[in-house]
Amino acid sequence: MKVKILYLASLREQLGKAGEDLEISPATSTVAGLRALLMARGGPWQTALAQGRALRVAVNQEMAQPATAVKPGDEIAFFPPVTGG
Amino acid sequence: MAVHIQTKDFDAGAEIAALRRGNPKIGAVASFIGVCRDANDGTAVTKMTLEHYPGMTEKALEKIVAEAKARWDVMEVLVVHRVGELKPTDQIVLVVVTGAHRGEAFAACEFIMDYLKTRAPFWKKEETPQGARWVEARGSDDEAAERWNSSKADVA
């Protein structure tokens, strides 16, 4: 299935990428699964997305949890804790 | 309810006047303005860039405003948040809440700011004499937002 991924703020700089359209296996059905898939790329991916790093994820522009489902066509954004205001 | 994300500055006086124009039921207007400082964590800040997540930002803010309106008896709410490059003394954010009485308006205004700081997808990058750095989220902001979960504000 195809999903759209966005990397925002400091995460975009660490990964050197603002986003990508990715074809993933339907077995990667959750946010946690997608994060693990991306971490497996190694290098900055492994570092920036490592467990324990403060990271937030939104699915279709709503805050998500590790167990949140990922479906075909979803927009999944990874970003650091917010600092507006 | 209105939420505006914009690069241009805002005029709080004009915004407040527009928000309460012609409404004789309003007895209180509470507002907050966040401003860009010239230092953070002991380091000089010469300018900052505010980034956001277009689409999600508006949704997140509308949800926060809706929650404030559900919790407190207020009338109109306006949130204006700037993005892009800002310099010290520049205005960053404006929240205005109108209501019949001050208690509910004050509480709703503070709640909106506390939730905005922890749930709206904005990020600040500061320019300092040592180079650029992303602002780190503060634990105190999480605590400020968290206290609204334990009890409704102390207003009757």
Short mmCIF file of N, CA, C and O in Angstrom, two decimals, chain A:
data_model
loop_
_atom_site.label_atom_id
_atom_site.label_comp_id
_atom_site.label_asym_id
_atom_site.label_seq_id
_atom_site.Cartn_x
_atom_site.Cartn_y
_atom_site.Cartn_z
N MET A 1 0.85 -1.20 0.00
CA MET A 1 0.00 0.00 0.00
C MET A 1 0.88 1.24 0.00
O MET A 1 2.00 1.23 0.49
N LYS A 2 0.28 2.33 -0.56
CA LYS A 2 1.06 3.56 -0.67
C LYS A 2 0.65 4.54 0.44
O LYS A 2 -0.54 4.73 0.70
N VAL A 3 1.66 5.14 1.10
CA VAL A 3 1.37 6.17 2.10
C VAL A 3 2.27 7.38 1.84
O VAL A 3 3.31 7.26 1.17
N LYS A 4 1.82 8.53 2.35
CA LYS A 4 2.60 9.76 2.22
C LYS A 4 3.22 10.06 3.58
O LYS A 4 2.50 10.09 4.59
N ILE A 5 4.53 10.27 3.60
CA ILE A 5 5.19 10.53 4.88
C ILE A 5 5.80 11.93 4.86
O ILE A 5 6.37 12.35 3.84
N LEU A 6 5.67 12.65 5.97
CA LEU A 6 6.26 13.98 6.11
C LEU A 6 7.23 13.98 7.29
O LEU A 6 6.97 13.35 8.30
N TYR A 7 8.34 14.70 7.14
CA TYR A 7 9.30 14.90 8.23
C TYR A 7 9.40 16.40 8.45
O TYR A 7 9.70 17.15 7.51
N LEU A 8 9.13 16.83 9.68
CA LEU A 8 9.03 18.27 9.93
C LEU A 8 10.10 18.77 10.90
O LEU A 8 10.61 18.01 11.72
N ALA A 9 10.39 20.06 10.76
CA ALA A 9 11.28 20.80 11.67
C ALA A 9 12.65 20.12 11.80
O ALA A 9 13.24 19.76 10.77
N SER A 10 13.15 19.93 13.03
CA SER A 10 14.51 19.40 13.20
C SER A 10 14.65 18.01 12.59
O SER A 10 15.73 17.62 12.13
N LEU A 11 13.56 17.25 12.58
CA LEU A 11 13.62 15.90 12.02
C LEU A 11 13.92 15.93 10.51
O LEU A 11 14.68 15.11 9.99
N ARG A 12 13.33 16.91 9.82
CA ARG A 12 13.59 17.07 8.39
C ARG A 12 15.08 17.33 8.15
O ARG A 12 15.69 16.78 7.23
N GLU A 13 15.67 18.16 9.02
CA GLU A 13 17.10 18.47 8.85
C GLU A 13 17.97 17.27 9.17
O GLU A 13 18.96 17.01 8.48
N GLN A 14 17.59 16.51 10.20
CA GLN A 14 18.39 15.33 10.56
C GLN A 14 18.34 14.26 9.47
O GLN A 14 19.32 13.57 9.22
N LEU A 15 17.17 14.15 8.82
CA LEU A 15 17.00 13.10 7.81
C LEU A 15 17.33 13.60 6.40
O LEU A 15 17.45 12.81 5.47
N GLY A 16 17.45 14.93 6.26
CA GLY A 16 17.76 15.50 4.95
C GLY A 16 16.64 15.29 3.94
O GLY A 16 16.87 15.17 2.74
N LYS A 17 15.40 15.25 4.44
CA LYS A 17 14.26 14.94 3.59
C LYS A 17 12.99 15.53 4.19
O LYS A 17 12.78 15.43 5.40
N ALA A 18 12.15 16.15 3.36
CA ALA A 18 10.92 16.75 3.86
C ALA A 18 9.75 15.77 3.84
O ALA A 18 8.75 15.96 4.52
N GLY A 19 9.91 14.71 3.02
CA GLY A 19 8.83 13.74 2.95
C GLY A 19 9.05 12.80 1.78
O GLY A 19 10.01 12.96 1.03
N GLU A 20 8.17 11.83 1.67
CA GLU A 20 8.29 10.86 0.58
C GLU A 20 6.98 10.08 0.45
O GLU A 20 6.22 9.94 1.41
N ASP A 21 6.71 9.60 -0.76
CA ASP A 21 5.63 8.64 -0.97
C ASP A 21 6.26 7.27 -0.90
O ASP A 21 7.25 7.00 -1.58
N LEU A 22 5.70 6.43 -0.04
CA LEU A 22 6.34 5.14 0.20
C LEU A 22 5.36 4.00 -0.03
O LEU A 22 4.20 4.07 0.37
N GLU A 23 5.85 2.98 -0.70
CA GLU A 23 5.06 1.76 -0.90
C GLU A 23 5.46 0.80 0.22
O GLU A 23 6.63 0.42 0.32
N ILE A 24 4.52 0.47 1.08
CA ILE A 24 4.86 -0.42 2.20
C ILE A 24 3.97 -1.65 2.20
O ILE A 24 2.87 -1.64 1.63
N SER A 25 4.46 -2.68 2.85
CA SER A 25 3.70 -3.92 2.95
C SER A 25 2.48 -3.70 3.85
O SER A 25 2.57 -2.98 4.84
N PRO A 26 1.35 -4.31 3.51
CA PRO A 26 0.17 -4.19 4.38
C PRO A 26 0.45 -4.70 5.80
O PRO A 26 -0.27 -4.37 6.74
N ALA A 27 1.53 -5.47 5.94
CA ALA A 27 1.89 -5.98 7.27
C ALA A 27 2.34 -4.84 8.18
O ALA A 27 2.27 -4.95 9.41
N THR A 28 2.82 -3.75 7.57
CA THR A 28 3.21 -2.58 8.36
C THR A 28 1.95 -1.78 8.64
O THR A 28 1.63 -0.82 7.96
N SER A 29 1.20 -2.21 9.64
CA SER A 29 -0.15 -1.69 9.79
C SER A 29 -0.31 -0.65 10.89
O SER A 29 -1.41 -0.16 11.13
N THR A 30 0.79 -0.31 11.58
CA THR A 30 0.68 0.68 12.65
C THR A 30 1.80 1.71 12.55
O THR A 30 2.78 1.52 11.83
N VAL A 31 1.65 2.79 13.31
CA VAL A 31 2.66 3.83 13.40
C VAL A 31 3.98 3.23 13.89
O VAL A 31 5.05 3.53 13.35
N ALA A 32 3.91 2.38 14.90
CA ALA A 32 5.12 1.77 15.45
C ALA A 32 5.82 0.93 14.38
O ALA A 32 7.06 0.93 14.28
N GLY A 33 5.03 0.21 13.58
CA GLY A 33 5.60 -0.63 12.52
C GLY A 33 6.29 0.21 11.46
O GLY A 33 7.39 -0.14 10.99
N LEU A 34 5.68 1.33 11.11
CA LEU A 34 6.27 2.21 10.11
C LEU A 34 7.57 2.83 10.64
O LEU A 34 8.57 2.92 9.92
N ARG A 35 7.55 3.21 11.92
CA ARG A 35 8.75 3.79 12.53
C ARG A 35 9.90 2.76 12.50
O ARG A 35 11.04 3.11 12.16
N ALA A 36 9.59 1.52 12.81
CA ALA A 36 10.62 0.46 12.81
C ALA A 36 11.16 0.25 11.40
O ALA A 36 12.37 0.08 11.20
N LEU A 37 10.26 0.31 10.42
CA LEU A 37 10.65 0.13 9.03
C LEU A 37 11.63 1.22 8.59
O LEU A 37 12.64 0.96 7.93
N LEU A 38 11.33 2.46 8.99
CA LEU A 38 12.19 3.59 8.62
C LEU A 38 13.53 3.53 9.36
O LEU A 38 14.58 3.82 8.80
N MET A 39 13.48 3.13 10.64
CA MET A 39 14.71 3.02 11.43
C MET A 39 15.67 2.00 10.83
O MET A 39 16.89 2.16 10.90
N ALA A 40 15.11 0.98 10.20
CA ALA A 40 15.93 -0.09 9.63
C ALA A 40 16.78 0.40 8.47
O ALA A 40 17.69 -0.31 8.01
N ARG A 41 16.52 1.63 7.99
CA ARG A 41 17.37 2.19 6.94
C ARG A 41 18.77 2.51 7.48
O ARG A 41 19.70 2.75 6.71
N GLY A 42 18.87 2.58 8.82
CA GLY A 42 20.17 2.83 9.43
C GLY A 42 20.59 4.30 9.37
O GLY A 42 19.82 5.15 8.95
N GLY A 43 21.83 4.57 9.76
CA GLY A 43 22.37 5.94 9.71
C GLY A 43 21.51 6.91 10.48
O GLY A 43 21.06 6.61 11.59
N PRO A 44 21.25 8.10 9.88
CA PRO A 44 20.47 9.11 10.60
C PRO A 44 19.05 8.64 10.91
O PRO A 44 18.43 9.11 11.86
N TRP A 45 18.54 7.72 10.10
CA TRP A 45 17.17 7.21 10.34
C TRP A 45 17.11 6.48 11.67
O TRP A 45 16.17 6.67 12.46
N GLN A 46 18.12 5.67 11.89
CA GLN A 46 18.15 4.90 13.13
C GLN A 46 18.31 5.82 14.33
O GLN A 46 17.67 5.64 15.36
N THR A 47 19.15 6.85 14.17
CA THR A 47 19.41 7.77 15.27
C THR A 47 18.20 8.66 15.55
O THR A 47 17.74 8.79 16.68
N ALA A 48 17.69 9.30 14.49
CA ALA A 48 16.64 10.31 14.68
C ALA A 48 15.31 9.71 15.11
O ALA A 48 14.51 10.36 15.78
N LEU A 49 15.06 8.46 14.71
CA LEU A 49 13.77 7.84 15.02
C LEU A 49 13.87 6.84 16.17
O LEU A 49 12.90 6.15 16.48
N ALA A 50 15.05 6.77 16.81
CA ALA A 50 15.27 5.77 17.86
C ALA A 50 14.25 5.89 18.99
O ALA A 50 13.78 6.98 19.30
N GLN A 51 13.91 4.76 19.57
CA GLN A 51 13.04 4.76 20.75
C GLN A 51 13.74 5.59 21.82
O GLN A 51 14.96 5.53 21.96
N GLY A 52 12.97 6.34 22.58
CA GLY A 52 13.59 7.17 23.60
C GLY A 52 13.81 8.60 23.12
O GLY A 52 13.90 9.52 23.92
N ARG A 53 13.88 8.78 21.79
CA ARG A 53 13.95 10.14 21.27
C ARG A 53 12.55 10.73 21.33
O ARG A 53 11.57 10.07 21.00
N ALA A 54 12.47 11.99 21.80
CA ALA A 54 11.16 12.65 21.86
C ALA A 54 10.65 12.84 20.44
O ALA A 54 11.26 13.57 19.66
N LEU A 55 9.59 12.16 20.11
CA LEU A 55 9.07 12.18 18.75
C LEU A 55 7.55 12.14 18.80
O LEU A 55 6.97 11.45 19.62
N ARG A 56 6.93 12.91 17.93
CA ARG A 56 5.47 12.89 17.84
C ARG A 56 5.11 12.43 16.44
O ARG A 56 5.85 12.67 15.49
N VAL A 57 3.94 11.79 16.35
CA VAL A 57 3.48 11.31 15.05
C VAL A 57 2.02 11.72 14.87
O VAL A 57 1.22 11.61 15.80
N ALA A 58 1.68 12.19 13.68
CA ALA A 58 0.29 12.48 13.35
C ALA A 58 -0.10 11.62 12.15
O ALA A 58 0.69 11.45 11.22
N VAL A 59 -1.30 11.06 12.20
CA VAL A 59 -1.84 10.33 11.06
C VAL A 59 -3.04 11.13 10.54
O VAL A 59 -3.96 11.43 11.30
N ASN A 60 -2.98 11.49 9.28
CA ASN A 60 -4.02 12.32 8.66
C ASN A 60 -4.29 13.57 9.51
O ASN A 60 -5.44 13.95 9.75
N GLN A 61 -3.21 14.17 9.97
CA GLN A 61 -3.22 15.46 10.68
C GLN A 61 -3.89 15.41 12.05
O GLN A 61 -4.32 16.44 12.57
N GLU A 62 -3.97 14.19 12.63
CA GLU A 62 -4.45 14.05 14.01
C GLU A 62 -3.34 13.36 14.79
O GLU A 62 -2.72 12.41 14.28
N MET A 63 -3.09 13.81 16.03
CA MET A 63 -2.05 13.19 16.84
C MET A 63 -2.31 11.69 16.96
O MET A 63 -3.45 11.27 17.16
N ALA A 64 -1.24 10.91 16.83
CA ALA A 64 -1.39 9.45 16.83
C ALA A 64 -0.52 8.83 17.92
O ALA A 64 0.34 9.48 18.49
N GLN A 65 -0.78 7.55 18.18
CA GLN A 65 -0.03 6.76 19.16
C GLN A 65 0.69 5.65 18.39
O GLN A 65 0.35 5.38 17.24
N PRO A 66 1.65 4.96 19.06
CA PRO A 66 2.35 3.87 18.37
C PRO A 66 1.39 2.84 17.77
O PRO A 66 1.64 2.29 16.69
N ALA A 67 0.27 2.60 18.46
CA ALA A 67 -0.66 1.56 17.99
C ALA A 67 -1.65 2.07 16.94
O ALA A 67 -2.45 1.28 16.41
N THR A 68 -1.62 3.35 16.63
CA THR A 68 -2.56 3.89 15.64
C THR A 68 -2.37 3.19 14.29
O THR A 68 -1.25 2.99 13.83
N ALA A 69 -3.48 2.85 13.66
CA ALA A 69 -3.45 2.11 12.40
C ALA A 69 -2.97 3.00 11.25
O ALA A 69 -3.23 4.20 11.23
N VAL A 70 -2.26 2.38 10.33
CA VAL A 70 -1.82 3.04 9.09
C VAL A 70 -2.53 2.36 7.93
O VAL A 70 -2.47 1.14 7.79
N LYS A 71 -3.24 3.16 7.12
CA LYS A 71 -4.03 2.60 6.03
C LYS A 71 -3.58 3.19 4.69
O LYS A 71 -2.94 4.24 4.66
N PRO A 72 -3.95 2.54 3.58
CA PRO A 72 -3.54 3.05 2.27
C PRO A 72 -3.97 4.51 2.09
O PRO A 72 -5.10 4.87 2.44
N GLY A 73 -3.07 5.32 1.57
CA GLY A 73 -3.39 6.72 1.29
C GLY A 73 -3.23 7.66 2.47
O GLY A 73 -3.40 8.87 2.34
N ASP A 74 -2.87 7.12 3.65
CA ASP A 74 -2.72 7.96 4.83
C ASP A 74 -1.55 8.93 4.69
O ASP A 74 -0.57 8.63 4.01
N GLU A 75 -1.68 10.06 5.36
CA GLU A 75 -0.58 11.03 5.48
C GLU A 75 -0.04 10.91 6.90
O GLU A 75 -0.76 11.17 7.87
N ILE A 76 1.21 10.47 7.01
CA ILE A 76 1.81 10.25 8.33
C ILE A 76 2.96 11.23 8.51
O ILE A 76 3.89 11.26 7.70
N ALA A 77 2.88 12.04 9.56
CA ALA A 77 3.92 13.05 9.80
C ALA A 77 4.69 12.71 11.07
O ALA A 77 4.10 12.40 12.10
N PHE A 78 6.01 12.77 10.97
CA PHE A 78 6.89 12.59 12.12
C PHE A 78 7.48 13.96 12.46
O PHE A 78 7.94 14.67 11.56
N PHE A 79 7.48 14.31 13.74
CA PHE A 79 8.05 15.61 14.13
C PHE A 79 8.43 15.64 15.61
O PHE A 79 7.95 14.81 16.38
N PRO A 80 9.27 16.61 16.00
CA PRO A 80 9.65 16.72 17.41
C PRO A 80 8.52 17.37 18.21
O PRO A 80 7.58 17.92 17.61
N PRO A 81 8.60 17.32 19.55
CA PRO A 81 7.59 18.02 20.37
C PRO A 81 7.48 19.48 19.94
O PRO A 81 8.48 20.10 19.55
N VAL A 82 6.26 20.02 20.00
CA VAL A 82 6.00 21.34 19.43
C VAL A 82 6.49 22.46 20.34
O VAL A 82 6.58 22.30 21.55
N THR A 83 6.80 23.61 19.74
CA THR A 83 7.36 24.74 20.51
C THR A 83 6.81 26.09 20.05
O THR A 83 7.52 27.08 20.00
N GLY A 84 5.51 26.13 19.71
CA GLY A 84 4.93 27.40 19.27
C GLY A 84 4.53 28.30 20.43
O GLY A 84 4.88 28.05 21.57
N GLY A 85 3.77 29.33 20.10
CA GLY A 85 3.25 30.25 21.10
C GLY A 85 4.18 31.38 21.47
O GLY A 85 5.30 31.41 21.02
#
